[in-house]
Each structure stands twice: as structure tokens, then as C-alpha cells.
Short mmCIF file of C-alpha atoms in Angstrom, two decimals:
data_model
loop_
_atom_site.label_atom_id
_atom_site.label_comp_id
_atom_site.label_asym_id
_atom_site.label_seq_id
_atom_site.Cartn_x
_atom_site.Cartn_y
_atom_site.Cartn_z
CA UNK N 1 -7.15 25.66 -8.22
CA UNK N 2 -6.52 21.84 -8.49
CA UNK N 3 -2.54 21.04 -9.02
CA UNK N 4 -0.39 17.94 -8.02
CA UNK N 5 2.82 17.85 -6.57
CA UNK N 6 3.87 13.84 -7.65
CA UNK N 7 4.92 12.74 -10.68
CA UNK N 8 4.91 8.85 -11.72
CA UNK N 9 7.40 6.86 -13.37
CA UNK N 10 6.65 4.27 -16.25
CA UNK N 11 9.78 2.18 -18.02
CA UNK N 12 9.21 -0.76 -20.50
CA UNK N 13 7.31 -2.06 -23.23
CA UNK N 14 4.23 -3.11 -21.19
CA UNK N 15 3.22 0.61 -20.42
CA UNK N 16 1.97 1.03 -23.88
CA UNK N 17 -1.71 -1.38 -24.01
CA UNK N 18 -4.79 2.04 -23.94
CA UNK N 19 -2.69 4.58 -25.70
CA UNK N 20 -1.42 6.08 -22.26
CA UNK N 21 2.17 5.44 -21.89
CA UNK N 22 3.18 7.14 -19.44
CA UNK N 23 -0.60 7.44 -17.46
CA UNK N 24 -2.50 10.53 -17.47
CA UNK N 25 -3.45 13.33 -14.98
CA UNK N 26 -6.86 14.82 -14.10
CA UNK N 27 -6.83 17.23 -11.50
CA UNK N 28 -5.32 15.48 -9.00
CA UNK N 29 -5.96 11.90 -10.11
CA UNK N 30 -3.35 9.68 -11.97
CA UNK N 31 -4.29 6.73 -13.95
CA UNK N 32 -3.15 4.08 -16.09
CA UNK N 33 -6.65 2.71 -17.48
CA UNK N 34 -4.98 -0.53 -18.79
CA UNK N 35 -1.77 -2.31 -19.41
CA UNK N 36 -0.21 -5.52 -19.61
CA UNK N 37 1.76 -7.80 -17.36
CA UNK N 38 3.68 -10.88 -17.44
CA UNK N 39 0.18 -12.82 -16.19
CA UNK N 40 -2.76 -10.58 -17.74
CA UNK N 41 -3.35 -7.40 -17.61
CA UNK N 42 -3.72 -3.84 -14.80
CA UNK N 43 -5.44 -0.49 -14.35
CA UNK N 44 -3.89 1.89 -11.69
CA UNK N 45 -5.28 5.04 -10.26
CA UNK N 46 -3.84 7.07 -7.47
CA UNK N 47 -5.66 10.54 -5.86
CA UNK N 48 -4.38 12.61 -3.46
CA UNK N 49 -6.00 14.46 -0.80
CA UNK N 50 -2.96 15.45 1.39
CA UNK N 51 -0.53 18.27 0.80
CA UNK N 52 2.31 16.20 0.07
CA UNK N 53 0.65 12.90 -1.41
CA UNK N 54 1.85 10.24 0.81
CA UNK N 55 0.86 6.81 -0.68
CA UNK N 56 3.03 5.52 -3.61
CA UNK N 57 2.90 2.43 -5.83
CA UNK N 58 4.49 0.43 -7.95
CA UNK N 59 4.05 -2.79 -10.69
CA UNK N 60 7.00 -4.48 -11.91
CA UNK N 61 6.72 -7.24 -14.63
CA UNK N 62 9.15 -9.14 -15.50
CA UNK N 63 12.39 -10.79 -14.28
CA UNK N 64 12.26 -11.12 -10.04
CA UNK N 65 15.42 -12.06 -9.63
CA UNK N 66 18.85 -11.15 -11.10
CA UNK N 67 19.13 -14.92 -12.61
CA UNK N 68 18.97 -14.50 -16.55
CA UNK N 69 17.00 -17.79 -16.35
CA UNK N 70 15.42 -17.03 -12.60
CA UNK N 71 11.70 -16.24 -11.23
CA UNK N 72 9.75 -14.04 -14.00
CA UNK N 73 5.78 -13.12 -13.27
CA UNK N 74 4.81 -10.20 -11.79
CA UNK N 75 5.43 -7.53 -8.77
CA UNK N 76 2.51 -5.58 -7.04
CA UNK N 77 3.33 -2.78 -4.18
CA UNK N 78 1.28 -0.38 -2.88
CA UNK N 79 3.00 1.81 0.28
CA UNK N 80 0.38 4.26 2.23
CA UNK N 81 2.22 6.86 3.95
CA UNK N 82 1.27 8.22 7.72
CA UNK N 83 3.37 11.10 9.17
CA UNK N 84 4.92 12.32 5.50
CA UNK N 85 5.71 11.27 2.41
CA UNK N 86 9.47 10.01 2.92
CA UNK N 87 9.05 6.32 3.80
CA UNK N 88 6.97 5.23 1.33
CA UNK N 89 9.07 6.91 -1.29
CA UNK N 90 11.79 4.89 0.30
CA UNK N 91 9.90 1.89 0.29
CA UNK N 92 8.93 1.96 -3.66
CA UNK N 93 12.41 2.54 -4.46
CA UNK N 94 13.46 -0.16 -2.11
CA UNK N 95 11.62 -3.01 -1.25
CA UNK N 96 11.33 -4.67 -5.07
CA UNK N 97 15.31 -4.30 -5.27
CA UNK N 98 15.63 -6.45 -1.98
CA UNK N 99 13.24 -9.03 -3.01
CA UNK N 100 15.14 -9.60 -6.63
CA UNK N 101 18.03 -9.71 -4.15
CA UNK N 102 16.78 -12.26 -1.89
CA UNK N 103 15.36 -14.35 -4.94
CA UNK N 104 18.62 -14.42 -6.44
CA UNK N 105 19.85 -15.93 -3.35
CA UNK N 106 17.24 -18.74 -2.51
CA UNK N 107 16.69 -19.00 -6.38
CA UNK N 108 13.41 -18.45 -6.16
CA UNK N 109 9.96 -16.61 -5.33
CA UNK N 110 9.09 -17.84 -1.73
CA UNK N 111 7.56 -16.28 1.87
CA UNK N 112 11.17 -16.05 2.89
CA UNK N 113 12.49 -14.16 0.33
CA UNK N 114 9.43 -11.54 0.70
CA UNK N 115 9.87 -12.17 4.33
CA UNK N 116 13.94 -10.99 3.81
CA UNK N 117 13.07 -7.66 1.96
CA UNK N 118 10.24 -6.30 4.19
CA UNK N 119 12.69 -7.14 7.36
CA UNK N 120 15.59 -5.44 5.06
CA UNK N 121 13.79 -2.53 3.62
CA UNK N 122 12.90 -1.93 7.58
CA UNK N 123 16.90 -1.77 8.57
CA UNK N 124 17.27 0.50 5.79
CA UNK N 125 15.10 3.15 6.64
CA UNK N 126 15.87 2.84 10.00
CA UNK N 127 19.82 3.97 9.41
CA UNK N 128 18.95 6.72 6.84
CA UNK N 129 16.63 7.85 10.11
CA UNK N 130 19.86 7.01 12.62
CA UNK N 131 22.04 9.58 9.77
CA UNK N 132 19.40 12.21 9.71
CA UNK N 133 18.26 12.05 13.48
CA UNK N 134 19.97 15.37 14.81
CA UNK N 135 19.33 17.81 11.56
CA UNK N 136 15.76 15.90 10.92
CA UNK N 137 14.50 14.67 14.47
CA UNK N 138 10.88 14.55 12.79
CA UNK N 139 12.18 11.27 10.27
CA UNK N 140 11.49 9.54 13.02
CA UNK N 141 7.68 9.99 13.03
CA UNK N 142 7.22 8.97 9.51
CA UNK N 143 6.29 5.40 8.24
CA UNK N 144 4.19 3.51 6.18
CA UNK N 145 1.94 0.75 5.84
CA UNK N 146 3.41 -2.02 3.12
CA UNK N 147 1.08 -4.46 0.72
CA UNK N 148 2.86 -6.20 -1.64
CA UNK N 149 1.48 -9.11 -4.48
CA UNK N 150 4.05 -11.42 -6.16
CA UNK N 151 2.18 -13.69 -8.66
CA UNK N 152 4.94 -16.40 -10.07
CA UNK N 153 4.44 -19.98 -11.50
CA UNK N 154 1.13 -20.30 -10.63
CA UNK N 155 0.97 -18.94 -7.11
CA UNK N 156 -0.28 -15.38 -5.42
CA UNK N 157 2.12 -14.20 -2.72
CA UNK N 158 0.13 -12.03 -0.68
CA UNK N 159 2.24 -9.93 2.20
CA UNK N 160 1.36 -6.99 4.37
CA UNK N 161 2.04 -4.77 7.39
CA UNK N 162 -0.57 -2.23 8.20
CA UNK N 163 -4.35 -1.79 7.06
CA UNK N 164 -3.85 -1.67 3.41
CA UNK N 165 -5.70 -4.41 1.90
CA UNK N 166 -5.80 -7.11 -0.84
CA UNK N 167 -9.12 -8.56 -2.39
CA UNK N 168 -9.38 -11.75 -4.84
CA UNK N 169 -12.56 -12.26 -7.38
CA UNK N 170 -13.10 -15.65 -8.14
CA UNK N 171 -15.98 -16.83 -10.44
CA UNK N 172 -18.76 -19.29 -8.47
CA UNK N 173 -20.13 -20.54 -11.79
CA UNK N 174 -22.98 -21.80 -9.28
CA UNK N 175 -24.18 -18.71 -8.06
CA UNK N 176 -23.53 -16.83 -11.40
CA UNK N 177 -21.76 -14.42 -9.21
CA UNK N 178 -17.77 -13.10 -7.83
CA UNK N 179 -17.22 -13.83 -4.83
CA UNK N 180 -14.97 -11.48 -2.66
CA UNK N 181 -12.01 -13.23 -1.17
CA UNK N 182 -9.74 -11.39 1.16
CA UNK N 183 -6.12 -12.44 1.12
CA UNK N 184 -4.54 -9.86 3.37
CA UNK N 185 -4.17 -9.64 6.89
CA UNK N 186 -4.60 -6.33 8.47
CA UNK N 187 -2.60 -4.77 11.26
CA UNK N 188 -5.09 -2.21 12.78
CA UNK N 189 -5.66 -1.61 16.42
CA UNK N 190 -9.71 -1.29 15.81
CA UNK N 191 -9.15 -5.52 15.62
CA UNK N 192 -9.68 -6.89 18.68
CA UNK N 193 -7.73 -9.53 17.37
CA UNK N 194 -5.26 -6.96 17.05
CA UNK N 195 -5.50 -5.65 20.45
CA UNK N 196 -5.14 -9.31 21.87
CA UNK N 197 -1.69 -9.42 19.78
CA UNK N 198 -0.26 -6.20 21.31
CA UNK N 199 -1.01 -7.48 24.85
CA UNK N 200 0.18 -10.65 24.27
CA UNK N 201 3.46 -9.10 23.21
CA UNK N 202 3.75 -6.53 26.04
CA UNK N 203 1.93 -8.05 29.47
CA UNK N 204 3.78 -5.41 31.72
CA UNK N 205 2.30 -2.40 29.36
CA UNK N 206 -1.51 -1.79 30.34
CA UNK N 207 -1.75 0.70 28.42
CA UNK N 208 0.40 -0.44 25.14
CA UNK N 209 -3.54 -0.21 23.47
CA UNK N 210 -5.66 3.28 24.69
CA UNK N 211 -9.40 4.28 23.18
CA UNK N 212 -8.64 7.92 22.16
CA UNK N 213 -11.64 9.86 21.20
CA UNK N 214 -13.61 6.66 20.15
CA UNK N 215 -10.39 5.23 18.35
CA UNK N 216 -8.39 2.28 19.74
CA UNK N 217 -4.70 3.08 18.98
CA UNK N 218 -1.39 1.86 19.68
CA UNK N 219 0.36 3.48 22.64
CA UNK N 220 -2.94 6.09 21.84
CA UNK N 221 -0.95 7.73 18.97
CA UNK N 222 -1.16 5.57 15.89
CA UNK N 223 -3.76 2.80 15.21
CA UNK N 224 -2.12 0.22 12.48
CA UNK N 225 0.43 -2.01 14.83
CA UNK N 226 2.87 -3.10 12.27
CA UNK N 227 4.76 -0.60 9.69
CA UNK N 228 7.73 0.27 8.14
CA UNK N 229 9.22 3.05 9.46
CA UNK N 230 8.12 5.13 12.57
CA UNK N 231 11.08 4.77 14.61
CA UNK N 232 10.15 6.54 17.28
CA UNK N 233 8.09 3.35 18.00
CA UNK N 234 10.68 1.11 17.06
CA UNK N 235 13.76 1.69 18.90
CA UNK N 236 13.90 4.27 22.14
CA UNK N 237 17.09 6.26 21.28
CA UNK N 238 14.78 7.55 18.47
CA UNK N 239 11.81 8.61 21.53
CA UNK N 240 13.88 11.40 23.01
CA UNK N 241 14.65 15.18 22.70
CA UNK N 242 14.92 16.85 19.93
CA UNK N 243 11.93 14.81 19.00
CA UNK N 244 8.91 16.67 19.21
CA UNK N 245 7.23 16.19 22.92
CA UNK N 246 4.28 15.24 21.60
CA UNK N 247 5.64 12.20 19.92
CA UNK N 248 7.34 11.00 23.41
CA UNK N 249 6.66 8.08 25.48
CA UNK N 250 7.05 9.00 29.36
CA UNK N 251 9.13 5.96 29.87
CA UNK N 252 12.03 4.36 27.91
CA UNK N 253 10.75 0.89 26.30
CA UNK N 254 12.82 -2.46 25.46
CA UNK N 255 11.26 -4.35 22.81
CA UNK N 256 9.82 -2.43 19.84
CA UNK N 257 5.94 -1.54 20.19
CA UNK N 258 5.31 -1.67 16.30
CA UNK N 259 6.91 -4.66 14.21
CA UNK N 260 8.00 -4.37 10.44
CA UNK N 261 6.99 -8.63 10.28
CA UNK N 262 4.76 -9.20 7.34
CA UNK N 263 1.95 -11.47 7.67
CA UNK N 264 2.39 -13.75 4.28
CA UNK N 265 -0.58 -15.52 2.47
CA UNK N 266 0.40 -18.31 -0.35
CA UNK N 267 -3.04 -18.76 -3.14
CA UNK N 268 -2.41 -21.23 -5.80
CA UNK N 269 -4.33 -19.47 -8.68
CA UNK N 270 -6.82 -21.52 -10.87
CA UNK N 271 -8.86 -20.85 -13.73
CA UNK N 272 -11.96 -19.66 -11.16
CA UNK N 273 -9.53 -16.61 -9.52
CA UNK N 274 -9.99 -13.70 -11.96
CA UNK N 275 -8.51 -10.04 -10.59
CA UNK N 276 -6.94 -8.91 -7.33
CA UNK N 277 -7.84 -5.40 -6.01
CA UNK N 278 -4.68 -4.20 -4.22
CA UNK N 279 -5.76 -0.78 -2.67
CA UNK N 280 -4.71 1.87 0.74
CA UNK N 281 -7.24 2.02 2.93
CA UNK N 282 -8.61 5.14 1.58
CA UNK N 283 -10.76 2.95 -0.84
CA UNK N 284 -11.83 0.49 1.87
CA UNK N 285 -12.97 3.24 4.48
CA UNK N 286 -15.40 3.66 1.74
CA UNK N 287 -16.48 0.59 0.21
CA UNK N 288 -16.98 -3.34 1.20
CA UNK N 289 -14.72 -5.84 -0.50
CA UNK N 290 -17.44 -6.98 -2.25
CA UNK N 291 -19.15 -3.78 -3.57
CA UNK N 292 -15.52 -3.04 -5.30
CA UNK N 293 -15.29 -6.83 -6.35
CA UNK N 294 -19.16 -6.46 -7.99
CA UNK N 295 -17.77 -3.04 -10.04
CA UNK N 296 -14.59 -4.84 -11.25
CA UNK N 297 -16.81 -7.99 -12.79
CA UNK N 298 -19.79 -5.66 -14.01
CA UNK N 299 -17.75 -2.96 -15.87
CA UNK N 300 -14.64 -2.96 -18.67
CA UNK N 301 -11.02 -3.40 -17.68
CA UNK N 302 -9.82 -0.65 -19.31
CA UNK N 303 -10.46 2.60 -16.85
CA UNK N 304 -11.41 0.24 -13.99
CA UNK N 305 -8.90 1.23 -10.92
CA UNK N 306 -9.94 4.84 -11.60
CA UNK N 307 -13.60 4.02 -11.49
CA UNK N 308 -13.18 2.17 -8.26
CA UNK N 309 -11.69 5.71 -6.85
CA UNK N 310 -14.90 7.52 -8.46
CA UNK N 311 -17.36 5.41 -6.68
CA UNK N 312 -15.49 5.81 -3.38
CA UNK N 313 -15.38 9.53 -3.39
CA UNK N 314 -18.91 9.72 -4.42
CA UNK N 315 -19.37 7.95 -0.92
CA UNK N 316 -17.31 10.08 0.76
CA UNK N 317 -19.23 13.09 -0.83
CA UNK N 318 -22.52 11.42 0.82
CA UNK N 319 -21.30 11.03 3.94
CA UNK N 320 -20.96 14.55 4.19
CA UNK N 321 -23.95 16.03 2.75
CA UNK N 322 -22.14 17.11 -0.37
CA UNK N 323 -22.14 16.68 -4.20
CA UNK N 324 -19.23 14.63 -5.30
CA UNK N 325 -19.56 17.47 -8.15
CA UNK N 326 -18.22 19.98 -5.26
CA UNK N 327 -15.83 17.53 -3.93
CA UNK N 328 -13.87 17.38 -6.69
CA UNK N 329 -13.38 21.42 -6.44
CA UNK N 330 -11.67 20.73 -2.65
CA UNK N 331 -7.83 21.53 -3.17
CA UNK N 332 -5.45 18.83 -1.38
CA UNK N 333 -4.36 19.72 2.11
CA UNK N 334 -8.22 20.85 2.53
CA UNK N 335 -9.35 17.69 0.98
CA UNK N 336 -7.93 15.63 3.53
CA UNK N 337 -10.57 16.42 5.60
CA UNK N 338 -13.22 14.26 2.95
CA UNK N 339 -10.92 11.30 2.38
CA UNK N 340 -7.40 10.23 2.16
CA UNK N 341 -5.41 9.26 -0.04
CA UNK N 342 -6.55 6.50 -2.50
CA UNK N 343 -4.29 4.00 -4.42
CA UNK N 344 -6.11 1.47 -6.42
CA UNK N 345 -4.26 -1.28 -8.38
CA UNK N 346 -6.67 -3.63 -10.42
CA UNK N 347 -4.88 -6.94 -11.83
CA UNK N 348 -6.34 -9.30 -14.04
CA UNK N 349 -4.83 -12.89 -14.14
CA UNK N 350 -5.30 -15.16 -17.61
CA UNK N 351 -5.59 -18.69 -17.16
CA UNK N 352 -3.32 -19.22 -19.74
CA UNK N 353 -0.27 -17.71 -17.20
CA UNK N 354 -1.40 -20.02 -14.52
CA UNK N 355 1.08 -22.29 -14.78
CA UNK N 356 4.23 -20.75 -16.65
CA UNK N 357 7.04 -20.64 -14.38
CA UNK N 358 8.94 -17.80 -16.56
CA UNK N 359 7.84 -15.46 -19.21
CA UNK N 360 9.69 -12.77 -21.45
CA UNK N 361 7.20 -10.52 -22.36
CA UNK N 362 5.31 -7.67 -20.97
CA UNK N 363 8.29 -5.74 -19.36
CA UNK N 364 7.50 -3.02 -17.13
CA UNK N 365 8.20 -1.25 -14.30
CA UNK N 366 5.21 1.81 -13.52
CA UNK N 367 5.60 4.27 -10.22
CA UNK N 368 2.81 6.23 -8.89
CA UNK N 369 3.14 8.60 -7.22
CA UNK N 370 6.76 9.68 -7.80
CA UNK N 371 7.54 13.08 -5.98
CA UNK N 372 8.08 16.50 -7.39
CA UNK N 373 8.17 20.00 -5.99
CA UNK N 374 5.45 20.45 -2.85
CA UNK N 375 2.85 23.28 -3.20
CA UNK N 376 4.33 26.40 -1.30
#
């Protein structure tokens, strides 16, 4: 039997564009097929395959700021989990209400202000961990990977710790064709790039990046190198009994191993930029950017984040010898084993919203992936 143990949250008048307010389940899929935003309009999906779903999302439109006349366009966030569900719930009930905070203060949208809440969000989680340390050693282990899009007056704010990822379609009227533009930067230890970072930042540590079973990771436990969360990583008072032994570095460390810095991309949008794919990596271990950027242009909006998750799992039924048909019959927990969890938000941008520095309509604030009861 097929259940879910999430439920999402949808406020506002923009919820209402495809007749499905409040999204819809299927088995253990949620979707919005299509709504609309201060700058155009979204589809969201979301599908879990682990017990307790761990990725959550979120799209606010509207005000970004607590200004009455202050930043308006549009808020993207998509948080995947590693270790348990509990920081990215924290982070989608967190991170938008620091960045209105930090725009109210610099009285505007910029890479500071993002900058501010990531960095913020980080400290917050990190003393709810430091509060529930003794009765709840385990908080420790928990983080999660953060992608966030602000689109206001005319730019795309792209910013992002971990291996989620963020793809742009823009039109090349030449070619007749989208062409797939990524604007994230990924924080994955399978980067050599990556790897060069981590040494960089810790000379004296030789083995501060270990191939495990084919698998570079960090310290050779985790393999993205920048999160929120995972304190055991962060700060060493947290890598110490009554933390599990597993989770325990033989020696005490200084400097934090994993960073909660963002890396932060600035797009001015023009007429030729068309959608932005915000997705977990679920969807990416599965497809190139441009195979989901060529289903985006070649099919309708409405439904469009849910077929992207469709397509991915029919891949992941191929990979092992299976029909996607039988797939679908995997409960979560067990499913984990085929894929992860996927989180798919699709946003279309309308040239006419280019350029407006504030808007009033298209209210909304949408959560996927809010928690209920897990399965017993």
C-alpha cells in the first residue's frame, strides 16, 4: 500500500490558476500543475521515496521585505534533506523570514541580504541543535542542502549550498532551439573542483577528502561540502559522546569541515530567458540539464514539474531492469533503494515582469512537503 506521511501548505490568492488550490496527491506524489506568481507563472511536484520524506519546498510571491512599499517579485526554495527530515523543515520555515528581514534592513533584494539569511538560518539551527544535544544527540547528524531563486526588478538571484541544482531555458531564435543554462554552483565532493576547495581550506588534513567504495566524500562520510545543518561537521563539541560512534572524527578539529556560505549567481533576465528548473538532485541523478530543459519547451505548462518527475523515474525504472509500471507499486522506505527524493519547481518568467520593480498581485505562499504523522 502507497500512503504519504507530508502534508503541504498553500496560502493566498495565487494558489488558485488549474483548479487545484491546495495541490493534489497521487500515491505518493504532490503536485501543483500550474499557478501564478508575481513574474509568470509555476508547476511544483514533490515524490518521496524515503520513510520520512526529507526534501521540502517552498514559493513565496509577493512582498520580500516588510516595507509596505519595499522589494515585491518572487521567492523560490527548495531544501533536500540528508540524515532526517528536521533541517529542512527548519529551513522552509526559516530561511524566507530572514531574507524579508535582511531586505527590510538594506532596503532591498541583493547577494548580501540572501548572503545574511543562509549565514542566519545556519546559527539558528545550530542552537536549536546546542538545546536538544543531550536528549537528541542524533540532531546533530541531520542537514540539508539549500537552493534558493529570488527573481526581483528584473534580475534572477540564484544561491546554493549543496548539489541541488538550478537550470535556465533561454530561446536561441538562431538555432530554433532552448538552450540549457546552469546558474547554480554545486557543492559535491565528486568535483574535483570541489576536492581542490576542501584542501585548499584544510592543508594539514590529508584525508579531509577519502574515495569510499568508488565515492569521493568529505571526511569519507558525506559527499556535498557545504550545508545547512550537520553539526557534527560544523563545530567539535557536537563530534563527541553521546553521538553515535559512527558519526565521530578520531581527532578534535578547529575550523568547520562543511561551510553554510552560499555561492550567489546575479542573471539580469531578458525577453530570450523563458523558465528556471529549480530541482534536488534526485531529478538530476537522472536526467541532463538539457533533456529536462527540451521537456519543459516541447510540452504544456500546466502539469509540467510533475512530468519532469515521470520521465526521471521512468529512468530510474531502466536502470534497473524494471517497468516504471512496477516502480510505482515500491512503498517509500523500500523505494529509496530506486531513487530519492525528487522536488521539481518549474517557473515561467513573462517578459512583461522583466522590468517591474514591485507588483501587487499574485500573492502566495505554497509548502511542499509539510510534515504529518510518520508511517509506524
Amino acid at each position: 500500500m502507497v500512503t504519504w506521511c507530508w502534508r503541504p501548505s498553500v496560502k493566498g490568492s495565487g494558489s488558485r490558476r488549474g483548479g487545484d488550490p491546495n495541490g493534489r496527491f497521487k500515491e505518493l506524489m504532490w503536485y501543483k500543475d500550474l499557478g501564478a506568481h508575481a513574474n509568470g507563472e509555476f508547476s511544483m511536484a514533490l515524490i518521496q521515496a524515503n520513510n520520512l520524506m526529507e526534501d521540502q519546498s517552498q514559493l513565496e510571491s509577493g512582498p520580500l521585505s516588510s516595507v509596505k512599499l519595499g522589494p515585491h517579485g518572487t521567492f523560490i526554495g527548495v531544501y533536500d534533506g540528508h540524515g532526517g527530515p528536521e533541517t529542512s523543515r527548519f529551513v522552509n520555515n526559516a530561511l524566507f523570514s530572514n531574507l524579508k528581514k535582511f531586505a527590510t534592513e538594506h532596503q532591498e533584494i541583493s547577494a548580501d541580504a540572501i548572503r545574511k539569511a543562509f549565514l542566519e538560518t545556519e546559527e539558528e539551527f545550530l542552537s536549536l541543535v546546542k538545546t536538544q544535544w543531550h536528549e537528541k544527540p542524533q540532531i546533530a547528524t541531520v542537514g540539508s542542502c539549500c537552493l534558493v531563486g529570488v527573481i526581483c526588478s528584473g534580475l534572477l538571484y540564484t544561491a546554493n549550498v549543496g548539489d541541488s541544482r538550478a537550470v535556465l531555458g533561454r530561446v536561441d531564435k538562431a538555432a530554433k532551439s532552448v538552450a540549457a543554462i546552469q546558474l547554480s554552483t554545486e557543492h559535491n565532493a565528486s568535483i574535483e573542483s570541489v576536492r581542490d576547495e576542501l584542501r585548499l581550506l584544510h592543508p594539514q588534513d590529508s584525508r579531509i577528502v577519502v574515495l569510499k567504495h568508488n565515492v569521493w566524500r568529505v571526511k569519507g562520510i558525506i559527499q556535498v561540502s557545504r550545508s545547512i545543518g550537520d553539526a557534527y561537521l560544523k563545530k567539535s563539541e557536537f563530534n563527541q559522546a553521546p553521538l553515535l560512534a559512527r558519526f565521530r572524527l578520531p581527532e578534535p578539529f578547529l575550523e568547520p569541515i562543511l561551510r553554510a556560505e552560499p555561492s550567489i549567481s546575479i542573471h539580469t533576465l531578458t525577453s530570450k530567458d523563458q523558465f528556471v528548473i529549480f530541482a534536488s538532485d534526485g531529478l538530476w541523478d537522472h536526467l541532463s540539464n538539457e533533456e529536462v530543459v527540451d521537456i519543459v519547451h516541447n510540452h504544456p505548462r500546466s502539469g509540467i514539474a510533475r512530468r519532469l518527475i515521470k520521465a526521471a523515474l521512468h529512468v530510474a525504472a531502466k536502470k534497473r531492469e524494471m517497468r516504471y509500471s512496477d516502480l510505482k507499486k515500491i512503498d517509500r522506505g523500500v523505494r529509496r533503494h530506486f531513487h530519492d527524493d525528487i522536488t521539481v519547481v518549474v517557473v515561467f518568467i513573462e517578459p512583461y515582469s522583466m522590468n517591474r520593480s514591485s507588483s501587487r498581485s499574485s500573492i502566495l505562499s505554497i509548502k511542499g512537503g509539510t510534515p504529518s504523522s510518520p508511517k509506524l
